Amino acid sequence: MIRKDKDFSLALCVITKNEENFIGGCIESVIDVVDEIILVDTGSTDSTKEIAFRYGAQVIEAVWEDDFSKVKNLALEYVNTDWIIFLDADERLHPEDKNKMLETISKCADNTEAILTKILNYQDIYCSVTGEIHSNYRIFKNKKSLRFVYPIHENLFNIEENRPPVSVISDIRIIHLGYINFITNKRQKSKRNITILERYLEKDPNDFFQNLNIAVEYYRLGDYEKALFHLLRVKEQFSVFNLSASRYLKFLILTYLQLGKYKEAYDIIITAKRFFTNVDNFDYHFLEILWYYYQNLFLICIKKIDELIQLIKKERENDKDIHIFNINSVIGLGEKEFKIIKAECYERLKKYKEVLNLFYEVAKEQSDIHFLFANLAQVLVKLYKYNRISRLLDMKYLSDIDKAVLIHTYLENRTDNEIEELIESLSSNLLKEYFKCIMFLRKGKWNEAIELAASRIKDDSNTEKEEFEFFYYIASLKLGNISSISEMFKDNKSIFVIDTLINKKFINQLESNSIKNVITALKKCNQRDLIDSIINNLKYYKDLKVTAETALYLYETYDKLKAIELMVHIVREDYLDYRVLYILADHLKRANEYHEAINFAEAALAINSSYVPTYILLYELYSALSLTQKVDFIIDKFCETYTGIDFNWLIENSSKYI
C-alpha cells in the first residue's frame, strides 16, 4: 500500500522523442506518488505527447541540440515541487520501491541535496548475465544550484559550489529497458551516443568518465578493439576510490574476454577479488564465473555459482550486512539472479529440465519477474510445451515490450504457433506491423509484405524505416524485382550487406557484426535459402577475419555443419583463428581422428595460450593416445599460465563442455 502522508511535494521529469512504446510505463511507475509531471519533448512524430497529455503531464517542446544536460535543465525550470525524480522514458521505478523512495526522502537531513539510486540496465532476455547496474542521482531537491553537466551521460552537479551534490546512498532501484539488445539495435542508441561522446572527447581527450562511457558504447556495438583503446587511454588515471572504478574494471575485464585475452582478464579478476575481500561486493566473484562462461566451461560456472550462493549465505549468517546494491557494485545480483545465470548454463548444456526447475523456483521467490516469463517461454518452445506457454501468456501484466520479447523468442526458434494472436494483442501499431511483415515473409506472402512495408516507409512518423526497407527488399528479391531497389535503399546498411553478399559485390568492405545482424533478421523471416547463399558466397570473400567471425556465429546459432564447412575453407586459405582451430579439433576428436585433432589443437594453443578449453582438449587427446610426456607438458604449461588454478580440479569439474 502506497503512503499518502508524505510531507513534501514530488515531480516526475522526463525528456522524450518518439517514445510511445515506453512513456506510458514510465509514468505509470510513479503516477500515484508524484504531484506533477514535466515532460520536455524534442520533436516526437509519434503519439508520445498525446500519451503524456492523458496522464496530465505538462509538455514543453524544445529543439534537440545533441545535449542531454541542456534539455534536462530546461525541464527543471518548470518544476514547482520540493523534490524531483528524473527518469528516462525507457526507465521505471521498481514497483517494490515506491514506499522506500518516499521514506528515504522524508528522512533526509536538511543539507541533503540528492539520493543516489541504483539503475538496473537490462541488456537481453537473460538480463542478469549481461546487464549492468550503476549509481546515479535520480532523486534530488528542487534547487537552482543543482543542474546537469556533460552533453551525454549527464551528471547532477552543484554548479554554484562546483561539486557533486550532498547525497545519501539508497537501494532504490530504477529499471532501464533501453539497452535490451533488439531494442537498442533498432533505435541506434549506441551510435547516437558515440557521435556526441566523440565530439566531447575532441575537446577533452583524457576525460576518464567519458572515455569509459564511449568504451561501454563501443562494447555494446561489438567493436571491442575501440572499447579497449578508450579504456587503456585513461588507465593511468584509474583509482579504486573513484565512483566509476568498479564499472571501469568490469568493462576492461569483459572487453579482454571478448578479445580472447583471457590471461589479462584473469589477472585483473584475481587482483580485484583480493582488494575487495573486506567489502560487501561480489562483482569479481561473478566476473570470475563469467571468465569460465566465456570459455564455455558451463559445469564449472554452475559449481562456482553454488559456491558463491553459499558464501553469501554464510556472510549473512555471520550478521554481516550483505548489501547487493552497495556503492562499489556494478552488477547488483542476488541469489535469485544467480539462479537465472545457472539456468542459462544448464540450457547451454541442453539440460532443459534443470532449467525449468530453476525458473519455477525463482518465480516463487520474487514478485517482479519481468523477464523471467520470456526465459521460461524460450525453454518451453524448445520442449514444444505450447500449452504451458499459453498459460504464461494469460498473465495480465504483459506490456508490449514483454510481448515483443516473447515473439522474438518464437521467431528465433522457427515456431509460428500462436504468434498471430500475440501480435494482434499489441497496442503499438508500429510493433504490430513490424511483426506482421515478418510473418508475411515467413509464409511467402511477398506482395502483402511489400504493400505493408511500403506504407510504413512512406510514413514520416515512422522511426523504424530501415527495418521496413529491409522487409521490402527481401520480398522484392524473392519476386525477382530488385533491379532498382538496391539503389533506392543505398543508405540502408542491412540491404547494402545482403546485396553485397548475394550478388558477390566484394569490392565493398563488410563488417562481421553487420553480417550477423542480417543473418539474424533472415532467420526471423525464415529465409534459410538466402542464409545458405550468403554462407556459400562468403567463400569468395577475401576478408577472412570477417568470414571467420561469421562462421563462429553460424556455429553457435544456425547450422554447425555448414559453419564447419566454412571454417575448413578459412583454414585452407591459411587464416588461423584459435577458436576456429579449436572447434575443428574438437569436431575431429568426436570423429576419433585423434592425430589430426592434435594438429589443429596445438595450432590453436600456439595462437592463444590463454584459452582454457584448448588445454583440456589436448590433455584428453594426449591421454587417449598415452602420450605421457605430452600430458606432462600440457599440465606444466597450463600451471605456468594460470598459477591460481589447479589443473586436476579443472579436469575433474569440466568433464563435459561444449
XYZ file of C-alpha atoms in Angstrom:
658
model
C 0.000 0.000 0.000
C 1.374 3.411 -1.008
C 1.930 6.024 1.683
C -0.347 9.054 1.353
C 1.030 11.080 4.279
C 4.186 12.500 2.684
C 5.238 15.933 3.949
C 6.847 17.101 0.698
C 5.833 17.502 -2.935
C 7.408 15.476 -5.753
C 7.613 15.953 -9.530
C 8.440 13.497 -12.289
C 10.634 14.946 -15.051
C 11.169 13.175 -18.388
C 12.648 14.118 -21.754
C 11.376 12.340 -24.862
C 11.499 11.857 -28.599
C 9.350 9.155 -30.196
C 8.923 7.123 -27.010
C 5.327 5.921 -27.472
C 6.342 2.337 -26.596
C 7.888 3.393 -23.272
C 6.444 6.624 -21.895
C 3.218 5.118 -20.540
C 5.094 2.538 -18.460
C 7.474 5.201 -17.191
C 4.690 7.481 -15.935
C 2.631 4.557 -14.598
C 5.541 3.526 -12.362
C 5.256 6.744 -10.294
C 1.830 8.205 -11.140
C 0.437 7.520 -7.656
C 3.330 9.189 -5.786
C 4.077 12.350 -7.814
C 2.288 15.706 -7.679
C 3.198 16.926 -11.169
C 4.719 15.615 -14.397
C 7.050 17.757 -16.513
C 7.852 16.354 -19.956
C 10.202 18.059 -22.424
C 9.777 16.688 -25.953
C 12.442 17.219 -28.621
C 10.441 16.552 -31.773
C 8.319 13.413 -31.450
C 6.376 12.424 -34.557
C 4.570 9.513 -32.897
C 1.963 9.564 -30.107
C 4.397 10.268 -27.232
C 2.972 13.706 -26.409
C -0.650 12.535 -26.649
C 0.055 9.706 -24.187
C 1.742 12.150 -21.791
C -1.222 14.553 -22.011
C -3.566 11.715 -20.995
C -1.597 11.368 -17.754
C -1.886 15.092 -17.058
C 1.696 15.975 -17.949
C 2.833 19.493 -18.715
C 4.508 19.123 -22.116
C 7.221 21.570 -23.177
C 8.622 21.425 -26.712
C 12.332 22.021 -27.313
C 14.841 21.845 -30.160
C 17.312 18.961 -29.889
C 20.936 20.171 -29.949
C 22.827 16.928 -29.110
C 22.983 17.943 -25.451
C 21.025 15.982 -22.847
C 22.002 18.289 -19.988
C 20.597 21.326 -21.779
C 17.196 19.678 -22.262
C 17.088 18.259 -18.731
C 17.967 21.623 -17.237
C 15.119 23.147 -19.250
C 12.717 20.700 -17.579
C 13.963 21.760 -14.139
C 12.961 25.364 -14.861
C 9.273 24.330 -14.885
C 9.252 22.330 -11.627
C 7.204 23.678 -8.693
C 7.712 20.876 -6.153
C 10.158 20.286 -3.277
C 11.749 17.173 -4.776
C 12.242 15.725 -8.272
C 12.561 12.211 -9.648
C 14.131 12.359 -13.126
C 13.557 9.268 -15.288
C 14.291 8.444 -18.910
C 11.243 7.347 -20.888
C 12.587 3.777 -21.050
C 13.005 3.620 -17.273
C 10.639 2.676 -14.465
C 10.817 2.989 -10.715
C 10.926 -0.564 -9.371
C 7.361 -1.419 -8.255
C 8.582 -2.597 -4.844
C 10.456 0.636 -4.112
C 7.778 3.354 -4.102
C 7.379 3.470 -0.326
C 11.124 3.115 0.085
C 11.594 6.245 -2.028
C 9.032 8.238 -0.037
C 10.520 7.133 3.293
C 14.078 7.933 2.166
C 13.088 11.445 1.082
C 11.241 12.033 4.378
C 14.293 11.024 6.430
C 16.775 13.180 4.514
C 18.664 15.781 6.553
C 18.239 19.443 5.682
C 21.626 19.597 3.968
C 20.956 16.505 1.822
C 20.578 17.518 -1.821
C 20.204 14.185 -3.627
C 19.600 10.461 -3.241
C 21.916 8.032 -5.004
C 19.781 5.350 -6.674
C 20.638 2.125 -8.490
C 19.976 1.876 -12.234
C 19.448 -1.724 -13.376
C 20.316 -1.869 -17.077
C 18.655 -4.898 -18.618
C 20.539 -5.872 -21.757
C 18.890 -9.035 -23.022
C 16.375 -11.711 -22.071
C 18.924 -13.139 -19.661
C 19.265 -9.676 -18.129
C 21.242 -10.958 -15.154
C 24.134 -12.194 -17.278
C 24.867 -9.185 -19.448
C 23.020 -6.484 -17.611
C 24.695 -3.764 -15.605
C 23.979 -1.744 -12.520
C 25.294 1.731 -11.793
C 24.575 4.521 -9.340
C 23.125 7.908 -10.242
C 21.431 10.919 -8.680
C 17.867 10.455 -9.958
C 16.037 11.865 -6.920
C 17.050 15.329 -5.753
C 15.861 18.618 -4.285
C 14.473 21.368 -6.466
C 17.301 23.884 -6.088
C 18.610 26.419 -8.609
C 22.157 25.322 -7.803
C 21.538 21.703 -8.849
C 21.880 21.293 -12.602
C 23.090 18.658 -15.070
C 26.533 18.762 -16.707
C 28.027 16.847 -19.692
C 26.189 16.663 -23.040
C 25.656 12.900 -22.606
C 25.789 10.508 -19.632
C 24.955 13.687 -17.806
C 25.674 14.115 -14.084
C 23.924 16.201 -11.463
C 26.202 18.890 -10.020
C 26.023 21.810 -7.617
C 27.109 24.416 -10.165
C 27.361 27.243 -7.634
C 29.920 25.424 -5.474
C 31.413 23.268 -8.275
C 30.907 19.926 -6.525
C 28.705 16.827 -6.609
C 25.509 17.140 -4.564
C 25.474 16.249 -0.878
C 23.786 12.857 -1.058
C 22.667 9.724 0.741
C 23.121 6.215 -0.638
C 19.981 4.138 -1.130
C 18.978 0.804 -2.615
C 16.064 2.377 -4.514
C 16.025 0.650 -7.910
C 15.236 2.091 -11.325
C 14.784 -0.396 -14.170
C 16.290 0.662 -17.513
C 14.996 -1.229 -20.578
C 16.695 0.808 -23.312
C 19.727 -1.452 -23.712
C 17.792 -4.658 -24.353
C 19.588 -5.841 -27.464
C 16.796 -5.985 -30.019
C 15.518 -2.574 -28.877
C 18.950 -0.978 -28.936
C 19.731 -2.290 -32.416
C 16.573 -0.744 -33.834
C 16.970 2.571 -32.069
C 20.654 3.007 -32.927
C 21.126 4.321 -29.401
C 24.792 3.431 -29.056
C 25.754 5.041 -32.371
C 23.954 8.244 -31.406
C 25.743 8.280 -28.073
C 29.137 7.723 -29.698
C 28.690 10.704 -32.013
C 28.065 13.020 -29.043
C 30.867 11.486 -26.960
C 33.427 11.756 -29.770
C 32.604 15.435 -30.158
C 33.129 15.957 -26.426
C 36.412 13.993 -26.339
C 37.837 16.115 -29.145
C 37.889 18.940 -26.574
C 38.931 16.841 -23.569
C 40.533 13.564 -24.809
C 41.659 12.433 -21.346
C 38.342 12.742 -19.509
C 38.185 9.468 -17.523
C 34.390 9.381 -17.181
C 33.601 9.985 -20.861
C 36.334 7.653 -22.144
C 34.721 4.977 -20.001
C 31.283 5.857 -21.384
C 32.391 5.710 -25.029
C 34.181 2.417 -24.330
C 30.912 0.982 -22.996
C 29.075 2.143 -26.137
C 31.675 0.538 -28.408
C 31.430 -2.621 -26.295
C 27.674 -2.726 -26.831
C 28.209 -2.361 -30.584
C 30.707 -5.229 -30.563
C 33.672 -3.019 -31.506
C 35.919 -4.359 -28.765
C 39.204 -3.004 -30.146
C 37.896 0.568 -29.933
C 36.446 -0.141 -26.489
C 39.862 -1.333 -25.305
C 41.567 1.721 -26.822
C 39.451 4.118 -24.758
C 39.774 2.028 -21.581
C 43.558 1.872 -21.815
C 43.746 5.534 -22.810
C 42.839 6.548 -19.243
C 44.312 3.564 -17.401
C 46.875 5.755 -15.619
C 44.039 7.823 -14.131
C 42.348 4.772 -12.610
C 41.777 4.864 -8.854
C 39.922 2.346 -6.716
C 38.409 5.311 -4.865
C 36.705 6.635 -7.995
C 32.925 6.037 -8.063
C 33.377 4.579 -11.570
C 36.210 2.228 -10.529
C 34.206 -0.995 -10.484
C 32.435 -0.117 -13.717
C 35.796 0.563 -15.368
C 37.260 -2.749 -14.182
C 34.145 -4.663 -15.190
C 34.246 -3.426 -18.782
C 38.010 -3.817 -19.023
C 37.584 -7.462 -17.960
C 34.646 -8.056 -20.310
C 36.468 -6.407 -23.213
C 39.531 -8.590 -22.649
C 37.228 -11.633 -22.591
C 35.585 -10.655 -25.876
C 39.026 -10.213 -27.468
C 40.193 -13.611 -26.234
C 42.697 -12.070 -23.810
C 41.780 -14.458 -21.008
C 45.061 -14.157 -19.094
C 44.767 -10.360 -18.848
C 41.139 -10.672 -17.704
C 42.011 -13.357 -15.154
C 44.828 -11.339 -13.602
C 42.536 -8.329 -13.053
C 39.779 -10.511 -11.565
C 42.111 -12.193 -9.065
C 43.715 -8.885 -8.033
C 40.305 -7.217 -7.604
C 38.960 -10.148 -5.565
C 41.855 -9.745 -3.147
C 41.419 -5.984 -2.871
C 37.667 -6.189 -2.232
C 37.934 -9.052 0.283
C 36.609 -6.910 3.147
C 33.976 -5.115 1.097
C 30.451 -6.426 0.593
C 30.986 -6.601 -3.159
C 30.648 -9.850 -5.082
C 31.196 -8.407 -8.566
C 34.552 -10.063 -9.042
C 33.333 -13.457 -7.890
C 30.666 -13.069 -10.555
C 33.189 -11.901 -13.163
C 35.272 -14.981 -12.383
C 32.176 -17.031 -13.184
C 31.856 -15.118 -16.454
C 35.516 -15.880 -17.174
C 34.612 -19.576 -17.241
C 31.318 -18.869 -19.020
C 33.036 -17.070 -21.930
C 35.180 -20.180 -22.396
C 32.112 -22.463 -22.484
C 33.023 -24.206 -19.217
C 29.436 -24.288 -18.038
C 29.733 -27.062 -15.445
C 32.412 -25.059 -13.645
C 30.162 -21.981 -13.839
C 27.390 -23.941 -12.125
C 29.788 -25.123 -9.420
C 31.138 -21.597 -8.880
C 27.613 -20.143 -8.670
C 26.690 -22.685 -5.979
C 29.857 -21.756 -4.070
C 29.062 -18.042 -4.341
C 25.481 -18.519 -3.118
C 26.830 -20.429 -0.104
C 29.375 -17.658 0.535
C 26.643 -15.006 0.556
C 24.509 -17.124 2.909
C 27.471 -17.647 5.232
C 28.192 -13.917 5.378
C 24.541 -13.258 6.241
C 24.637 -15.894 8.993
C 27.651 -14.077 10.455
C 25.473 -10.960 10.802
C 27.323 -9.115 8.081
C 25.251 -6.618 6.170
C 25.481 -8.109 2.687
C 24.243 -5.240 0.575
C 23.895 -6.473 -3.004
C 23.376 -2.910 -4.220
C 26.324 -1.324 -2.427
C 28.123 1.686 -3.879
C 31.037 -0.376 -5.251
C 28.861 -2.876 -7.115
C 28.166 -2.537 -10.824
C 26.349 -5.848 -11.233
C 23.979 -5.954 -8.283
C 22.995 -9.590 -8.401
C 21.321 -11.553 -5.664
C 20.694 -15.255 -5.124
C 17.709 -15.443 -7.477
C 19.615 -13.695 -10.267
C 22.481 -16.168 -9.881
C 19.954 -18.967 -10.287
C 18.887 -17.461 -13.612
C 22.527 -17.452 -14.745
C 22.832 -21.039 -13.568
C 19.744 -21.857 -15.630
C 21.355 -20.437 -18.741
C 24.394 -22.624 -18.168
C 22.117 -25.652 -17.968
C 20.396 -24.536 -21.152
C 23.743 -24.320 -22.956
C 24.297 -27.896 -21.772
C 20.798 -28.753 -23.110
C 19.616 -29.829 -19.656
C 16.159 -28.289 -20.006
C 14.553 -29.985 -17.010
C 17.071 -28.325 -14.687
C 16.425 -25.008 -16.452
C 12.674 -25.214 -15.859
C 13.118 -26.215 -12.226
C 15.344 -23.202 -11.565
C 12.989 -20.781 -13.333
C 9.969 -22.037 -11.414
C 11.974 -21.815 -8.186
C 12.869 -18.188 -8.885
C 9.290 -17.367 -9.890
C 8.101 -18.373 -6.408
C 10.648 -16.085 -4.738
C 10.060 -12.731 -6.416
C 7.141 -10.586 -7.443
C 8.836 -8.732 -10.302
C 9.570 -11.390 -12.942
C 9.555 -9.005 -15.891
C 11.922 -11.128 -17.967
C 11.537 -14.487 -16.283
C 8.445 -15.470 -18.274
C 10.404 -14.934 -21.516
C 13.143 -17.240 -20.234
C 10.531 -19.848 -19.403
C 8.899 -19.472 -22.798
C 12.235 -19.913 -24.558
C 12.800 -23.269 -22.880
C 9.195 -24.370 -23.286
C 9.350 -23.598 -27.006
C 12.366 -25.885 -27.287
C 10.450 -28.583 -25.411
C 7.337 -27.963 -27.569
C 5.145 -27.463 -24.489
C 2.868 -24.890 -26.109
C 0.036 -25.426 -23.626
C 2.264 -24.169 -20.818
C 3.266 -21.154 -22.900
C -0.416 -20.308 -23.391
C -0.897 -20.229 -19.642
C 2.056 -17.870 -19.324
C 0.529 -15.544 -21.899
C -2.597 -15.152 -19.771
C -0.613 -13.029 -17.321
C -2.247 -9.615 -17.391
C 0.838 -7.541 -16.667
C 2.488 -8.241 -20.044
C 3.452 -4.979 -21.730
C 4.160 -4.528 -25.440
C 7.859 -4.892 -24.704
C 7.204 -8.165 -22.843
C 5.160 -9.457 -25.762
C 7.793 -8.346 -28.268
C 10.436 -10.312 -26.345
C 8.169 -13.364 -26.441
C 7.503 -13.012 -30.169
C 11.236 -12.787 -30.819
C 11.608 -15.981 -28.790
C 9.118 -17.769 -31.028
C 10.764 -16.437 -34.183
C 14.266 -17.417 -33.089
C 13.044 -20.985 -32.628
C 11.242 -21.054 -36.006
C 7.872 -21.606 -34.343
C 4.751 -19.871 -35.666
C 2.235 -21.300 -33.174
C 0.116 -18.604 -31.545
C 2.284 -15.748 -32.886
C -0.585 -14.119 -34.807
C -2.766 -13.938 -31.696
C 0.098 -12.401 -29.739
C 0.805 -9.869 -32.500
C -2.839 -8.784 -32.586
C -2.764 -8.130 -28.838
C -0.029 -5.489 -29.240
C -1.237 -1.938 -28.605
C 1.530 -0.296 -30.664
C 0.653 -0.240 -34.367
C 4.325 0.102 -35.253
C 5.289 -3.080 -33.389
C 2.203 -4.851 -34.721
C 3.034 -4.065 -38.362
C 6.715 -4.840 -37.825
C 5.863 -8.385 -36.743
C 3.115 -8.762 -39.357
C 5.683 -8.000 -42.055
C 7.942 -10.717 -40.649
C 5.051 -13.185 -40.693
C 4.245 -12.365 -44.337
C 7.852 -13.129 -45.240
C 7.835 -16.360 -43.223
C 4.739 -17.504 -45.114
C 5.979 -16.429 -48.550
C 3.335 -13.702 -48.938
C 5.704 -11.411 -50.827
C 3.164 -8.941 -52.229
C 1.492 -8.458 -48.840
C 4.895 -7.831 -47.262
C 5.760 -5.258 -49.943
C 2.432 -3.462 -49.542
C 2.684 -3.234 -45.747
C 6.374 -2.266 -45.790
C 5.766 0.397 -48.444
C 3.059 2.053 -46.344
C 5.420 2.281 -43.385
C 8.331 3.548 -45.495
C 6.173 6.454 -46.714
C 5.045 7.307 -43.173
C 7.120 10.280 -41.975
C 6.344 9.487 -38.323
C 7.881 6.018 -38.637
C 11.130 5.856 -36.666
C 11.983 2.348 -37.912
C 12.086 2.882 -41.693
C 15.252 0.839 -42.165
C 13.537 -2.271 -40.797
C 10.666 -1.968 -43.272
C 13.042 -1.159 -46.139
C 14.790 -4.442 -45.364
C 11.492 -6.334 -45.455
C 10.598 -4.615 -48.744
C 13.950 -5.622 -50.236
C 13.647 -9.290 -49.173
C 10.131 -9.612 -50.634
C 11.241 -7.917 -53.864
C 14.290 -10.175 -54.061
C 12.004 -13.208 -53.815
C 9.856 -11.835 -56.636
C 12.891 -11.022 -58.764
C 12.153 -7.277 -58.768
C 15.382 -5.817 -57.416
C 16.874 -4.035 -60.416
C 16.419 -0.569 -58.917
C 15.689 -1.338 -55.265
C 19.328 -1.613 -54.129
C 19.966 1.891 -55.406
C 16.695 3.151 -53.893
C 17.772 1.995 -50.424
C 21.531 2.553 -50.835
C 21.848 4.127 -47.368
C 20.327 1.089 -45.633
C 23.222 -0.861 -44.110
C 21.417 -4.216 -43.916
C 20.376 -4.008 -47.575
C 23.919 -2.994 -48.521
C 25.273 -6.105 -46.749
C 22.833 -8.606 -48.218
C 23.088 -7.077 -51.703
C 26.891 -7.346 -51.484
C 26.792 -10.989 -50.376
C 24.015 -12.253 -52.638
C 25.478 -10.607 -55.736
C 29.170 -11.079 -54.788
C 29.919 -7.354 -54.977
C 33.097 -7.881 -52.997
C 34.634 -4.541 -53.860
C 32.670 -3.405 -50.793
C 34.035 -3.766 -47.261
C 31.788 -5.636 -44.820
C 31.707 -5.823 -41.017
C 31.126 -9.137 -39.252
C 28.540 -7.587 -36.906
C 26.546 -6.317 -39.897
C 26.567 -9.795 -41.446
C 25.468 -11.329 -38.129
C 22.596 -8.843 -37.878
C 21.458 -9.690 -41.422
C 21.607 -13.439 -40.723
C 19.620 -12.935 -37.502
C 16.976 -10.933 -39.393
C 16.775 -13.564 -42.138
C 16.398 -16.309 -39.524
C 13.420 -14.478 -38.033
C 11.904 -14.205 -41.504
C 12.648 -17.929 -42.085
C 14.707 -17.225 -45.209
C 17.123 -20.137 -44.899
C 17.819 -20.265 -48.628
C 19.169 -16.701 -48.513
C 21.311 -17.531 -45.479
C 22.707 -20.569 -47.310
C 23.529 -18.373 -50.317
C 25.365 -15.956 -48.018
C 27.360 -18.836 -46.485
C 28.358 -20.153 -49.919
C 29.297 -16.706 -51.214
C 31.388 -15.913 -48.141
C 33.900 -18.443 -49.500
C 34.682 -15.895 -52.216
C 35.131 -13.013 -49.785
C 38.769 -12.084 -49.220
C 38.481 -10.664 -45.698
C 38.944 -13.967 -43.888
C 38.727 -12.388 -40.432
C 35.144 -11.318 -41.170
C 34.408 -14.761 -42.629
C 35.813 -16.433 -39.505
C 33.708 -14.297 -37.162
C 30.624 -15.123 -39.226
C 31.439 -18.851 -39.203
C 31.736 -18.805 -35.403
C 28.369 -17.064 -35.142
C 26.780 -19.598 -37.504
C 28.227 -22.438 -35.418
C 26.522 -21.137 -32.280
C 23.207 -20.024 -33.759
C 22.422 -21.623 -37.113
C 23.957 -24.806 -38.552
C 27.084 -26.415 -37.099
C 27.925 -28.492 -40.175
C 27.628 -25.544 -42.569
C 29.738 -23.483 -40.177
C 32.415 -26.197 -40.033
C 32.451 -26.355 -43.825
C 33.131 -22.615 -43.891
C 35.812 -22.994 -41.188
C 37.622 -25.650 -43.231
C 37.661 -23.228 -46.165
C 39.142 -20.498 -43.939
C 41.960 -22.760 -42.701
C 42.744 -23.893 -46.262
C 43.165 -20.219 -47.120
C 45.813 -20.068 -44.349
C 43.817 -17.865 -41.977
C 44.319 -19.245 -38.468
C 41.949 -18.283 -35.665
C 42.326 -20.134 -32.356
C 38.544 -20.514 -31.932
C 38.102 -21.954 -35.430
C 41.030 -24.346 -34.929
C 39.668 -25.430 -31.545
C 36.215 -26.218 -32.964
C 37.730 -28.194 -35.855
C 39.967 -30.083 -33.413
C 37.001 -30.906 -31.189
C 34.997 -32.000 -34.246
C 37.830 -34.332 -35.324
C 38.119 -35.731 -31.792
C 34.438 -36.646 -31.845
C 35.127 -38.465 -35.131
C 38.035 -40.329 -33.426
C 40.583 -38.629 -35.699
C 42.918 -38.006 -32.767
C 46.188 -37.288 -34.572
C 44.585 -34.752 -36.924
C 42.740 -33.243 -33.948
C 46.060 -32.779 -32.115
C 47.496 -30.858 -35.071
C 44.609 -28.382 -35.004
C 44.550 -28.081 -31.198
C 48.308 -27.460 -30.983
C 47.986 -24.768 -33.642
C 45.170 -23.184 -31.614
C 47.317 -23.184 -28.455
C 50.235 -21.623 -30.325
C 47.997 -18.713 -31.360
C 46.334 -18.191 -27.963
C 47.899 -19.856 -24.943
C 45.310 -18.422 -22.532
C 42.210 -20.270 -23.857
C 41.496 -22.920 -21.216
C 39.386 -25.382 -23.309
C 42.374 -25.959 -25.616
C 44.426 -27.241 -22.669
C 41.597 -29.572 -21.674
C 41.179 -30.856 -25.229
C 44.915 -31.516 -25.685
C 45.086 -33.232 -22.286
C 42.272 -35.573 -23.339
C 43.824 -36.242 -26.775
C 47.306 -36.908 -25.376
C 45.847 -39.138 -22.650
C 43.799 -41.116 -25.183
C 46.976 -41.855 -27.139
C 49.065 -42.480 -23.960
C 51.471 -39.662 -24.835
C 52.773 -39.284 -21.269
C 55.415 -36.648 -21.958
C 52.895 -34.548 -23.862
C 50.434 -34.857 -20.960
C 53.081 -33.594 -18.520
C 53.977 -30.775 -20.902
C 50.397 -29.501 -21.234
C 49.869 -29.590 -17.439
C 53.099 -27.669 -16.821
C 52.270 -25.090 -19.483
C 48.807 -24.518 -18.006
C 50.209 -24.112 -14.474
C 52.730 -21.558 -15.753
C 49.908 -19.570 -17.372
C 47.371 -19.799 -14.524
C 49.191 -20.222 -11.217
C 45.963 -19.935 -9.209
C 44.019 -22.796 -10.868
C 44.633 -26.445 -10.031
C 44.705 -28.397 -13.295
C 43.395 -31.629 -11.741
C 40.445 -29.678 -10.299
C 39.834 -28.177 -13.734
C 39.762 -31.576 -15.457
C 37.571 -33.084 -12.753
C 34.998 -30.290 -12.956
C 34.891 -29.821 -16.723
C 34.414 -33.366 -17.947
C 31.525 -32.152 -20.109
C 31.707 -28.934 -22.027
C 30.584 -27.531 -25.355
